[in-house]
């Protein structure tokens, strides 16, 4: 099938950006060219999740209002109010801008921010003062949002630089989405194409290229500088779509999904909409968040501190291993698979002496092996044999919390038989993990282990890591090792 015959019509015509970098390939496929004035990666990442217009507008208006009504410490008060509302999600971005839609969340954030600011800054806290600050803050924020949302809608309609968007899936839902993007330019989305392996009949208002999806999404999003992906209903199975999307975890774009039975779905929480079609925003991948960097560096610093603090215990354990069998090395070194399927050398205290390198690489479980002596069983029960992996964390091979690393032989075996097993390698391997603290280590279900590890990745947060480390500490103290 030729490219021309695969063209699909999707919405009314609108002019292309005036300043573009064109190519013969893009013109041939009908893909909207990439603007030359693309903003920096950092600004794009921030603006994708924080409404900078609303934040700046609130700060300016609150400064003026706090000064005008003679509130104590107007500058610190305005900064604290804006910071508190930001923490409570008051500046999340929206495709459809409406002061009334966001008013309940804005009001709640304003009330809590006002009370907190009054408690921190006021020399004396009285009920009337707190009520006054709350009323002033809410009125100022509503005024600010009306101004900033109006300005944003105007800029989205007039500016040529908008979010480059692709729709995954063709058919009636894609047609409605495309028509809404054209009719409601204030949503800020520039439709550049549709990806689907089996294009379906669409409306005939606007010609947009329909390109193959399978094996192409990652490269297409990167080369075309796509900012937003909207998943409509396609002919690809959900399990296959999940695998395709997970290959794009590290690409800086926002992903929205049209929910099943969308006609019966109410827009709530972090959901958004384009026209009358509700959209669920896919939570950004853990390693794309700013707190992920905090996790990685905290793990390395904490591991280095633990190595120093536990050095007497490490030396004593090393001496015990040495004198138990002087014919074998103290440390057991084994190749494991970590982030992005990269191999690294994992360190452990030796608990037994394998007969060959091949045996240690392919023997699934040694829990009942008679060669594991009394010392080895104690170290395995207390997880003392795992302590040298703190050095792996310091080196950057691993992190404190993450999916436990597996040997290359078993990774190759499981990737071909266990659904989503390879998705565990989207993040660095860990010294402990969600699957491990739930009992899935050693000779247990690999399918469940993969499910728990992927659940951890999708729901990651700093507190989740703290919870896993506390449960790990409890298991070690109660000697619930292997």
Short mmCIF file of C-alpha atoms in Angstrom, two decimals:
data_model
loop_
_atom_site.label_atom_id
_atom_site.label_comp_id
_atom_site.label_asym_id
_atom_site.label_seq_id
_atom_site.Cartn_x
_atom_site.Cartn_y
_atom_site.Cartn_z
CA UNK A 1 0.00 0.00 0.00
CA UNK A 2 1.46 3.39 -0.96
CA UNK A 3 1.78 6.31 1.40
CA UNK A 4 -0.73 8.30 -0.61
CA UNK A 5 -3.33 5.55 -0.45
CA UNK A 6 -2.93 5.34 3.32
CA UNK A 7 -3.76 9.01 3.84
CA UNK A 8 -6.73 9.63 6.11
CA UNK A 9 -8.90 12.69 6.38
CA UNK A 10 -9.29 14.09 9.89
CA UNK A 11 -10.68 17.57 10.56
CA UNK A 12 -10.63 21.05 9.00
CA UNK A 13 -7.58 22.59 7.36
CA UNK A 14 -5.42 25.00 9.31
CA UNK A 15 -2.19 26.74 8.30
CA UNK A 16 1.17 25.20 9.06
CA UNK A 17 3.71 26.98 11.27
CA UNK A 18 5.40 29.86 9.51
CA UNK A 19 8.90 29.00 10.72
CA UNK A 20 9.66 25.35 10.08
CA UNK A 21 12.40 22.95 9.16
CA UNK A 22 11.02 20.95 6.25
CA UNK A 23 12.13 17.76 4.57
CA UNK A 24 11.01 15.84 1.51
CA UNK A 25 10.02 12.86 3.68
CA UNK A 26 7.76 14.88 5.94
CA UNK A 27 6.02 16.61 3.06
CA UNK A 28 5.57 13.28 1.31
CA UNK A 29 3.87 11.68 4.31
CA UNK A 30 1.84 14.73 5.31
CA UNK A 31 3.53 15.09 8.71
CA UNK A 32 3.50 18.65 10.04
CA UNK A 33 7.11 19.96 9.97
CA UNK A 34 9.03 20.58 13.19
CA UNK A 35 9.23 24.26 14.22
CA UNK A 36 12.76 25.64 14.34
CA UNK A 37 12.06 27.60 17.54
CA UNK A 38 11.58 24.49 19.68
CA UNK A 39 11.93 25.40 23.40
CA UNK A 40 14.64 23.87 25.56
CA UNK A 41 14.17 20.35 26.91
CA UNK A 42 14.14 21.56 30.53
CA UNK A 43 11.47 24.20 29.90
CA UNK A 44 9.36 21.69 27.97
CA UNK A 45 9.56 19.15 30.80
CA UNK A 46 8.58 21.72 33.43
CA UNK A 47 5.79 23.33 31.41
CA UNK A 48 4.32 19.90 30.64
CA UNK A 49 3.45 19.43 34.31
CA UNK A 50 3.39 22.90 35.83
CA UNK A 51 1.15 25.70 34.55
CA UNK A 52 3.80 28.43 34.62
CA UNK A 53 1.32 31.10 33.52
CA UNK A 54 -1.01 30.39 36.44
CA UNK A 55 1.89 30.17 38.90
CA UNK A 56 3.39 33.50 37.81
CA UNK A 57 -0.03 35.17 37.74
CA UNK A 58 -0.94 33.97 41.24
CA UNK A 59 2.40 35.13 42.62
CA UNK A 60 2.07 38.64 41.16
CA UNK A 61 -1.58 39.10 42.16
CA UNK A 62 -1.00 37.72 45.68
CA UNK A 63 1.98 40.03 46.19
CA UNK A 64 -0.12 43.04 45.25
CA UNK A 65 -3.12 41.96 47.30
CA UNK A 66 -1.08 41.07 50.41
CA UNK A 67 0.62 44.43 50.25
CA UNK A 68 -2.61 46.32 49.61
CA UNK A 69 -4.55 44.78 52.54
CA UNK A 70 -1.47 45.16 54.79
CA UNK A 71 -0.92 41.49 55.58
CA UNK A 72 2.18 40.83 57.71
CA UNK A 73 5.28 40.01 55.62
CA UNK A 74 3.60 40.28 52.18
CA UNK A 75 6.49 38.85 50.12
CA UNK A 76 7.10 35.73 52.29
CA UNK A 77 3.34 35.29 52.61
CA UNK A 78 2.83 35.31 48.83
CA UNK A 79 5.75 32.94 48.27
CA UNK A 80 4.48 30.52 50.92
CA UNK A 81 0.94 30.62 49.55
CA UNK A 82 2.11 29.83 46.00
CA UNK A 83 4.52 27.11 47.22
CA UNK A 84 1.81 25.46 49.33
CA UNK A 85 -0.67 25.47 46.45
CA UNK A 86 1.98 24.02 44.14
CA UNK A 87 2.60 21.14 46.56
CA UNK A 88 -1.15 20.46 46.70
CA UNK A 89 -1.43 20.27 42.91
CA UNK A 90 -2.83 23.73 42.32
CA UNK A 91 -0.72 24.30 39.20
CA UNK A 92 -1.26 21.13 37.22
CA UNK A 93 -1.56 21.64 33.50
CA UNK A 94 -4.88 21.17 31.70
CA UNK A 95 -5.80 20.76 28.07
CA UNK A 96 -9.17 22.44 28.59
CA UNK A 97 -8.77 25.59 30.69
CA UNK A 98 -11.75 26.44 32.89
CA UNK A 99 -11.72 28.37 36.16
CA UNK A 100 -14.97 26.71 37.25
CA UNK A 101 -13.67 23.19 36.51
CA UNK A 102 -10.64 23.72 38.74
CA UNK A 103 -12.40 25.86 41.38
CA UNK A 104 -12.96 23.08 43.97
CA UNK A 105 -9.28 22.05 43.93
CA UNK A 106 -8.19 25.70 43.85
CA UNK A 107 -10.43 26.60 46.79
CA UNK A 108 -9.19 23.68 48.89
CA UNK A 109 -5.56 24.51 48.12
CA UNK A 110 -6.15 28.20 48.91
CA UNK A 111 -7.75 27.42 52.28
CA UNK A 112 -5.02 25.03 53.40
CA UNK A 113 -2.25 27.31 52.12
CA UNK A 114 -3.75 30.32 53.92
CA UNK A 115 -4.09 28.51 57.23
CA UNK A 116 -0.53 27.17 56.99
CA UNK A 117 0.90 30.58 56.11
CA UNK A 118 -0.99 32.24 58.96
CA UNK A 119 0.36 29.71 61.46
CA UNK A 120 3.96 30.11 60.28
CA UNK A 121 4.26 33.86 59.67
CA UNK A 122 1.76 35.55 61.95
CA UNK A 123 3.07 36.80 65.31
CA UNK A 124 -0.28 35.87 66.81
CA UNK A 125 -2.89 33.64 65.23
CA UNK A 126 -6.51 34.68 65.51
CA UNK A 127 -9.53 33.17 63.81
CA UNK A 128 -10.55 36.37 62.06
CA UNK A 129 -7.03 36.88 60.70
CA UNK A 130 -7.00 33.36 59.26
CA UNK A 131 -10.46 33.88 57.71
CA UNK A 132 -9.38 37.23 56.25
CA UNK A 133 -6.27 35.74 54.66
CA UNK A 134 -8.28 32.81 53.28
CA UNK A 135 -10.89 35.06 51.68
CA UNK A 136 -8.25 37.39 50.25
CA UNK A 137 -6.21 34.48 48.88
CA UNK A 138 -9.18 32.78 47.23
CA UNK A 139 -10.41 36.02 45.67
CA UNK A 140 -6.92 36.84 44.41
CA UNK A 141 -6.41 33.36 42.94
CA UNK A 142 -9.80 33.42 41.15
CA UNK A 143 -8.95 36.83 39.68
CA UNK A 144 -5.50 35.60 38.66
CA UNK A 145 -6.83 32.42 37.05
CA UNK A 146 -9.40 34.33 34.99
CA UNK A 147 -6.62 36.55 33.66
CA UNK A 148 -4.02 33.85 33.07
CA UNK A 149 -6.42 31.29 31.60
CA UNK A 150 -7.72 33.93 29.22
CA UNK A 151 -4.18 34.80 28.19
CA UNK A 152 -3.27 31.13 27.76
CA UNK A 153 -6.29 30.42 25.59
CA UNK A 154 -5.44 33.42 23.41
CA UNK A 155 -1.79 32.36 23.04
CA UNK A 156 -2.71 28.75 22.28
CA UNK A 157 -5.04 29.89 19.50
CA UNK A 158 -2.65 32.43 17.98
CA UNK A 159 0.82 30.97 18.45
CA UNK A 160 2.24 28.58 15.86
CA UNK A 161 4.23 26.67 18.50
CA UNK A 162 1.84 24.22 20.15
CA UNK A 163 2.17 20.67 21.47
CA UNK A 164 2.93 18.32 18.59
CA UNK A 165 0.43 15.48 18.98
CA UNK A 166 -0.15 12.04 17.50
CA UNK A 167 -3.20 9.83 17.88
CA UNK A 168 -2.57 6.10 18.23
CA UNK A 169 -5.48 4.24 16.70
CA UNK A 170 -7.85 5.15 13.88
CA UNK A 171 -11.58 5.08 13.52
CA UNK A 172 -14.51 7.10 14.81
CA UNK A 173 -12.92 8.03 18.17
CA UNK A 174 -9.78 9.28 16.44
CA UNK A 175 -11.93 11.34 14.07
CA UNK A 176 -13.79 12.97 16.94
CA UNK A 177 -10.51 13.71 18.73
CA UNK A 178 -9.01 15.22 15.60
CA UNK A 179 -12.10 17.35 14.94
CA UNK A 180 -12.04 18.59 18.55
CA UNK A 181 -8.34 19.50 18.33
CA UNK A 182 -9.10 21.59 15.24
CA UNK A 183 -12.29 23.16 16.62
CA UNK A 184 -10.84 23.89 20.07
CA UNK A 185 -7.43 25.32 19.28
CA UNK A 186 -7.24 26.59 22.85
CA UNK A 187 -6.41 23.04 23.97
CA UNK A 188 -2.96 23.72 22.51
CA UNK A 189 -2.56 20.48 20.53
CA UNK A 190 -1.16 20.34 16.98
CA UNK A 191 -2.16 17.06 15.32
CA UNK A 192 0.73 15.86 13.13
CA UNK A 193 -0.35 12.30 12.35
CA UNK A 194 -2.08 9.05 13.26
CA UNK A 195 -0.37 5.72 13.98
CA UNK A 196 -2.21 2.47 13.36
CA UNK A 197 -1.38 -0.84 11.66
CA UNK A 198 -4.94 -1.27 10.37
CA UNK A 199 -6.36 2.14 9.39
CA UNK A 200 -10.12 2.42 9.52
CA UNK A 201 -12.50 4.77 7.73
CA UNK A 202 -12.50 8.27 9.20
CA UNK A 203 -14.14 11.60 8.51
CA UNK A 204 -13.13 13.54 5.43
CA UNK A 205 -12.44 17.03 6.75
CA UNK A 206 -8.67 17.05 6.85
CA UNK A 207 -5.89 14.93 5.41
CA UNK A 208 -3.47 13.51 8.01
CA UNK A 209 -0.96 10.74 7.40
CA UNK A 210 -1.75 7.34 8.90
CA UNK A 211 1.52 5.49 9.48
CA UNK A 212 2.37 1.97 10.73
CA UNK A 213 2.55 1.66 14.50
CA UNK A 214 4.30 -1.60 15.37
CA UNK A 215 8.02 -1.16 15.86
CA UNK A 216 7.81 2.53 14.94
CA UNK A 217 6.40 4.46 17.91
CA UNK A 218 9.65 5.05 19.81
CA UNK A 219 11.55 6.28 16.76
CA UNK A 220 8.63 8.37 15.52
CA UNK A 221 8.15 10.17 18.84
CA UNK A 222 11.86 10.97 18.99
CA UNK A 223 12.50 12.08 15.42
CA UNK A 224 9.27 14.11 15.15
CA UNK A 225 9.67 15.81 18.56
CA UNK A 226 6.22 14.67 19.68
CA UNK A 227 4.98 16.31 22.90
CA UNK A 228 1.65 14.51 23.39
CA UNK A 229 0.32 11.04 22.56
CA UNK A 230 -3.40 10.26 22.70
CA UNK A 231 -4.33 6.57 22.74
CA UNK A 232 -7.65 5.93 21.07
CA UNK A 233 -8.96 2.45 20.27
CA UNK A 234 -6.79 0.54 17.82
CA UNK A 235 -6.74 -3.01 16.50
CA UNK A 236 -3.65 -3.88 18.55
CA UNK A 237 -4.22 -5.97 21.67
CA UNK A 238 -3.93 -4.13 24.98
CA UNK A 239 -1.05 -6.37 26.09
CA UNK A 240 0.89 -5.55 22.92
CA UNK A 241 0.12 -1.85 23.29
CA UNK A 242 1.42 -1.95 26.86
CA UNK A 243 4.72 -3.41 25.65
CA UNK A 244 4.99 -0.78 22.91
CA UNK A 245 4.35 2.08 25.33
CA UNK A 246 6.87 0.80 27.84
CA UNK A 247 9.58 1.09 25.21
CA UNK A 248 8.87 4.83 25.21
CA UNK A 249 9.27 5.37 28.95
CA UNK A 250 12.30 7.62 28.61
CA UNK A 251 10.84 9.89 25.94
CA UNK A 252 9.69 13.28 27.21
CA UNK A 253 6.08 13.24 26.06
CA UNK A 254 2.74 13.15 27.81
CA UNK A 255 0.43 10.20 27.23
CA UNK A 256 -3.37 10.35 27.46
CA UNK A 257 -5.72 7.39 27.11
CA UNK A 258 -9.35 7.41 26.02
CA UNK A 259 -10.97 5.18 28.68
CA UNK A 260 -13.06 2.18 27.73
CA UNK A 261 -16.78 2.98 27.85
CA UNK A 262 -15.76 6.64 27.72
CA UNK A 263 -19.39 7.68 27.19
CA UNK A 264 -20.07 6.55 30.80
CA UNK A 265 -16.84 7.92 32.31
CA UNK A 266 -16.97 11.02 34.50
CA UNK A 267 -14.02 13.42 34.40
CA UNK A 268 -12.53 13.57 37.89
CA UNK A 269 -9.25 13.88 39.70
CA UNK A 270 -6.30 14.17 37.33
CA UNK A 271 -8.36 13.41 34.22
CA UNK A 272 -8.74 15.89 31.37
CA UNK A 273 -10.89 16.23 28.28
CA UNK A 274 -10.81 17.30 24.65
CA UNK A 275 -14.25 18.50 23.70
CA UNK A 276 -16.67 15.92 25.12
CA UNK A 277 -14.17 13.05 25.20
CA UNK A 278 -12.63 12.30 28.64
CA UNK A 279 -8.93 11.47 28.83
CA UNK A 280 -6.90 9.74 31.50
CA UNK A 281 -3.37 11.07 31.89
CA UNK A 282 -0.86 8.22 32.15
CA UNK A 283 1.37 8.72 35.17
CA UNK A 284 4.83 9.76 34.02
CA UNK A 285 7.51 7.09 34.28
CA UNK A 286 9.35 7.09 37.59
CA UNK A 287 12.76 7.85 36.10
CA UNK A 288 11.36 10.95 34.34
CA UNK A 289 10.46 12.63 37.63
CA UNK A 290 12.72 15.06 39.46
CA UNK A 291 12.56 12.94 42.63
CA UNK A 292 14.08 9.97 40.79
CA UNK A 293 17.44 11.71 40.83
CA UNK A 294 17.01 12.23 44.58
CA UNK A 295 16.43 8.49 44.96
CA UNK A 296 19.56 7.53 43.01
CA UNK A 297 21.95 9.86 44.80
CA UNK A 298 20.41 9.19 48.20
CA UNK A 299 20.91 5.46 47.60
CA UNK A 300 24.60 5.94 46.78
CA UNK A 301 25.30 8.25 49.71
CA UNK A 302 23.38 6.06 52.16
CA UNK A 303 25.12 2.91 50.90
CA UNK A 304 28.54 4.53 51.33
CA UNK A 305 27.59 5.54 54.88
CA UNK A 306 26.35 2.02 55.63
CA UNK A 307 29.61 0.52 54.35
CA UNK A 308 31.53 2.68 56.82
CA UNK A 309 29.10 2.07 59.68
CA UNK A 310 28.95 -1.69 59.12
CA UNK A 311 32.66 -2.12 58.36
CA UNK A 312 33.32 -4.06 61.64
CA UNK A 313 30.48 -6.45 60.78
CA UNK A 314 31.71 -6.79 57.20
CA UNK A 315 35.26 -7.58 58.37
CA UNK A 316 34.00 -10.12 60.92
CA UNK A 317 31.80 -11.83 58.30
CA UNK A 318 34.67 -11.88 55.80
CA UNK A 319 36.96 -13.47 58.41
CA UNK A 320 34.33 -16.09 59.24
CA UNK A 321 33.91 -16.99 55.55
CA UNK A 322 37.68 -17.17 55.07
CA UNK A 323 38.32 -19.50 57.99
CA UNK A 324 35.32 -21.70 57.13
CA UNK A 325 36.92 -22.69 53.81
CA UNK A 326 40.31 -21.24 52.87
CA UNK A 327 40.30 -22.92 49.46
CA UNK A 328 37.60 -20.63 48.06
CA UNK A 329 37.44 -16.82 47.72
CA UNK A 330 35.61 -14.71 50.33
CA UNK A 331 33.47 -12.90 47.79
CA UNK A 332 31.22 -14.62 45.30
CA UNK A 333 31.07 -12.72 41.99
CA UNK A 334 28.30 -13.37 39.51
CA UNK A 335 27.10 -11.73 36.32
CA UNK A 336 23.62 -10.24 36.58
CA UNK A 337 21.31 -8.17 34.37
CA UNK A 338 20.37 -4.64 35.41
CA UNK A 339 19.05 -1.45 33.84
CA UNK A 340 18.40 -1.68 30.09
CA UNK A 341 19.61 -5.31 30.04
CA UNK A 342 23.15 -4.22 30.90
CA UNK A 343 25.38 -6.80 32.55
CA UNK A 344 27.26 -6.12 35.77
CA UNK A 345 29.21 -8.12 38.36
CA UNK A 346 27.18 -8.65 41.53
CA UNK A 347 29.03 -9.21 44.83
CA UNK A 348 28.07 -11.49 47.71
CA UNK A 349 29.74 -13.20 50.61
CA UNK A 350 30.27 -16.84 49.63
CA UNK A 351 27.87 -19.22 51.35
CA UNK A 352 28.98 -22.36 49.48
CA UNK A 353 31.53 -23.43 46.90
CA UNK A 354 30.01 -24.19 43.49
CA UNK A 355 31.62 -26.93 41.45
CA UNK A 356 31.88 -24.74 38.34
CA UNK A 357 31.11 -21.29 36.90
CA UNK A 358 28.39 -22.82 34.73
CA UNK A 359 26.62 -24.29 37.75
CA UNK A 360 26.34 -20.95 39.56
CA UNK A 361 25.04 -19.32 36.38
CA UNK A 362 22.35 -21.91 35.62
CA UNK A 363 21.36 -23.47 38.96
CA UNK A 364 18.01 -21.91 39.88
CA UNK A 365 17.89 -22.34 43.66
CA UNK A 366 20.39 -23.62 46.26
CA UNK A 367 18.22 -23.23 49.36
CA UNK A 368 18.25 -26.99 50.04
CA UNK A 369 21.76 -27.67 48.75
CA UNK A 370 23.73 -29.82 51.23
CA UNK A 371 26.91 -27.88 50.44
CA UNK A 372 25.50 -24.82 52.21
CA UNK A 373 27.02 -25.13 55.68
CA UNK A 374 25.90 -23.78 59.02
CA UNK A 375 27.62 -20.42 58.48
CA UNK A 376 26.13 -20.11 55.02
CA UNK A 377 22.62 -20.81 56.32
CA UNK A 378 22.99 -18.16 59.03
CA UNK A 379 24.22 -15.59 56.50
CA UNK A 380 21.37 -16.39 54.13
CA UNK A 381 18.75 -16.24 56.90
CA UNK A 382 20.04 -12.85 58.09
CA UNK A 383 20.88 -11.60 54.56
CA UNK A 384 24.46 -10.90 55.67
CA UNK A 385 25.66 -12.40 52.40
CA UNK A 386 23.97 -9.53 50.53
CA UNK A 387 25.89 -6.73 52.28
CA UNK A 388 28.72 -6.49 49.70
CA UNK A 389 26.08 -5.34 47.21
CA UNK A 390 26.21 -1.99 48.97
CA UNK A 391 29.35 -1.48 46.92
CA UNK A 392 27.36 -2.27 43.76
CA UNK A 393 24.99 0.53 44.78
CA UNK A 394 27.86 2.97 45.38
CA UNK A 395 29.29 2.10 41.95
CA UNK A 396 25.91 2.73 40.29
CA UNK A 397 25.27 -0.87 39.19
CA UNK A 398 22.23 -1.05 41.46
CA UNK A 399 20.13 1.05 43.80
CA UNK A 400 18.87 0.28 47.29
CA UNK A 401 15.31 -0.49 46.19
CA UNK A 402 14.32 -1.99 42.85
CA UNK A 403 13.68 -5.31 41.10
CA UNK A 404 16.17 -7.96 42.19
CA UNK A 405 18.68 -8.70 39.39
CA UNK A 406 18.71 -12.09 37.70
CA UNK A 407 21.37 -14.08 35.84
CA UNK A 408 21.62 -13.76 32.03
CA UNK A 409 20.70 -17.42 31.47
CA UNK A 410 17.39 -17.07 33.30
CA UNK A 411 16.66 -13.58 31.92
CA UNK A 412 16.86 -14.96 28.37
CA UNK A 413 14.62 -17.85 29.40
CA UNK A 414 11.98 -15.79 31.24
CA UNK A 415 11.80 -12.96 28.70
CA UNK A 416 10.50 -15.43 26.14
CA UNK A 417 7.96 -17.12 28.42
CA UNK A 418 6.88 -14.67 31.16
CA UNK A 419 4.65 -11.71 30.12
CA UNK A 420 6.25 -8.30 30.82
CA UNK A 421 9.31 -9.86 32.47
CA UNK A 422 11.70 -7.69 30.45
CA UNK A 423 9.81 -4.56 31.62
CA UNK A 424 11.51 -5.02 35.01
CA UNK A 425 14.71 -3.72 33.43
CA UNK A 426 13.30 -0.23 32.88
CA UNK A 427 14.83 0.83 36.21
CA UNK A 428 18.06 -0.15 38.01
CA UNK A 429 18.12 -3.41 39.95
CA UNK A 430 17.83 -3.16 43.72
CA UNK A 431 19.31 -4.60 46.88
CA UNK A 432 15.73 -5.21 47.99
CA UNK A 433 12.40 -4.79 46.26
CA UNK A 434 8.61 -4.95 46.42
CA UNK A 435 8.50 -8.53 45.18
CA UNK A 436 11.21 -9.58 47.66
CA UNK A 437 9.48 -8.12 50.75
CA UNK A 438 6.25 -9.83 49.67
CA UNK A 439 7.95 -13.22 49.72
CA UNK A 440 8.74 -13.64 46.02
CA UNK A 441 12.43 -14.52 46.15
CA UNK A 442 14.28 -17.77 45.75
CA UNK A 443 12.17 -20.66 44.44
CA UNK A 444 8.88 -18.76 44.04
CA UNK A 445 6.60 -17.78 41.16
CA UNK A 446 8.48 -15.77 38.53
CA UNK A 447 5.19 -14.53 37.07
CA UNK A 448 4.16 -13.02 40.42
CA UNK A 449 7.63 -11.58 40.87
CA UNK A 450 7.37 -9.78 37.52
CA UNK A 451 3.91 -8.47 38.40
CA UNK A 452 5.07 -7.10 41.76
CA UNK A 453 8.19 -5.53 40.26
CA UNK A 454 6.23 -3.82 37.49
CA UNK A 455 3.66 -2.64 40.03
CA UNK A 456 6.52 -1.05 41.98
CA UNK A 457 7.82 0.72 38.87
CA UNK A 458 4.41 2.08 37.88
CA UNK A 459 3.58 3.26 41.42
CA UNK A 460 7.01 4.39 42.53
CA UNK A 461 7.42 7.16 45.07
CA UNK A 462 9.97 8.05 47.72
CA UNK A 463 7.64 6.87 50.48
CA UNK A 464 7.21 3.56 48.64
CA UNK A 465 10.98 3.06 48.88
CA UNK A 466 10.95 3.95 52.59
CA UNK A 467 8.15 1.43 53.19
CA UNK A 468 10.08 -1.33 51.40
CA UNK A 469 13.27 -0.60 53.35
CA UNK A 470 11.37 -0.68 56.66
CA UNK A 471 9.81 -4.03 55.75
CA UNK A 472 13.24 -5.31 54.67
CA UNK A 473 14.74 -4.28 58.01
CA UNK A 474 11.92 -6.07 59.83
CA UNK A 475 12.50 -9.23 57.78
CA UNK A 476 16.25 -9.14 58.51
CA UNK A 477 15.73 -8.69 62.26
CA UNK A 478 13.24 -11.58 62.30
CA UNK A 479 15.62 -13.72 60.20
CA UNK A 480 13.11 -14.24 57.42
CA UNK A 481 15.81 -14.59 54.75
CA UNK A 482 15.95 -17.43 52.27
#
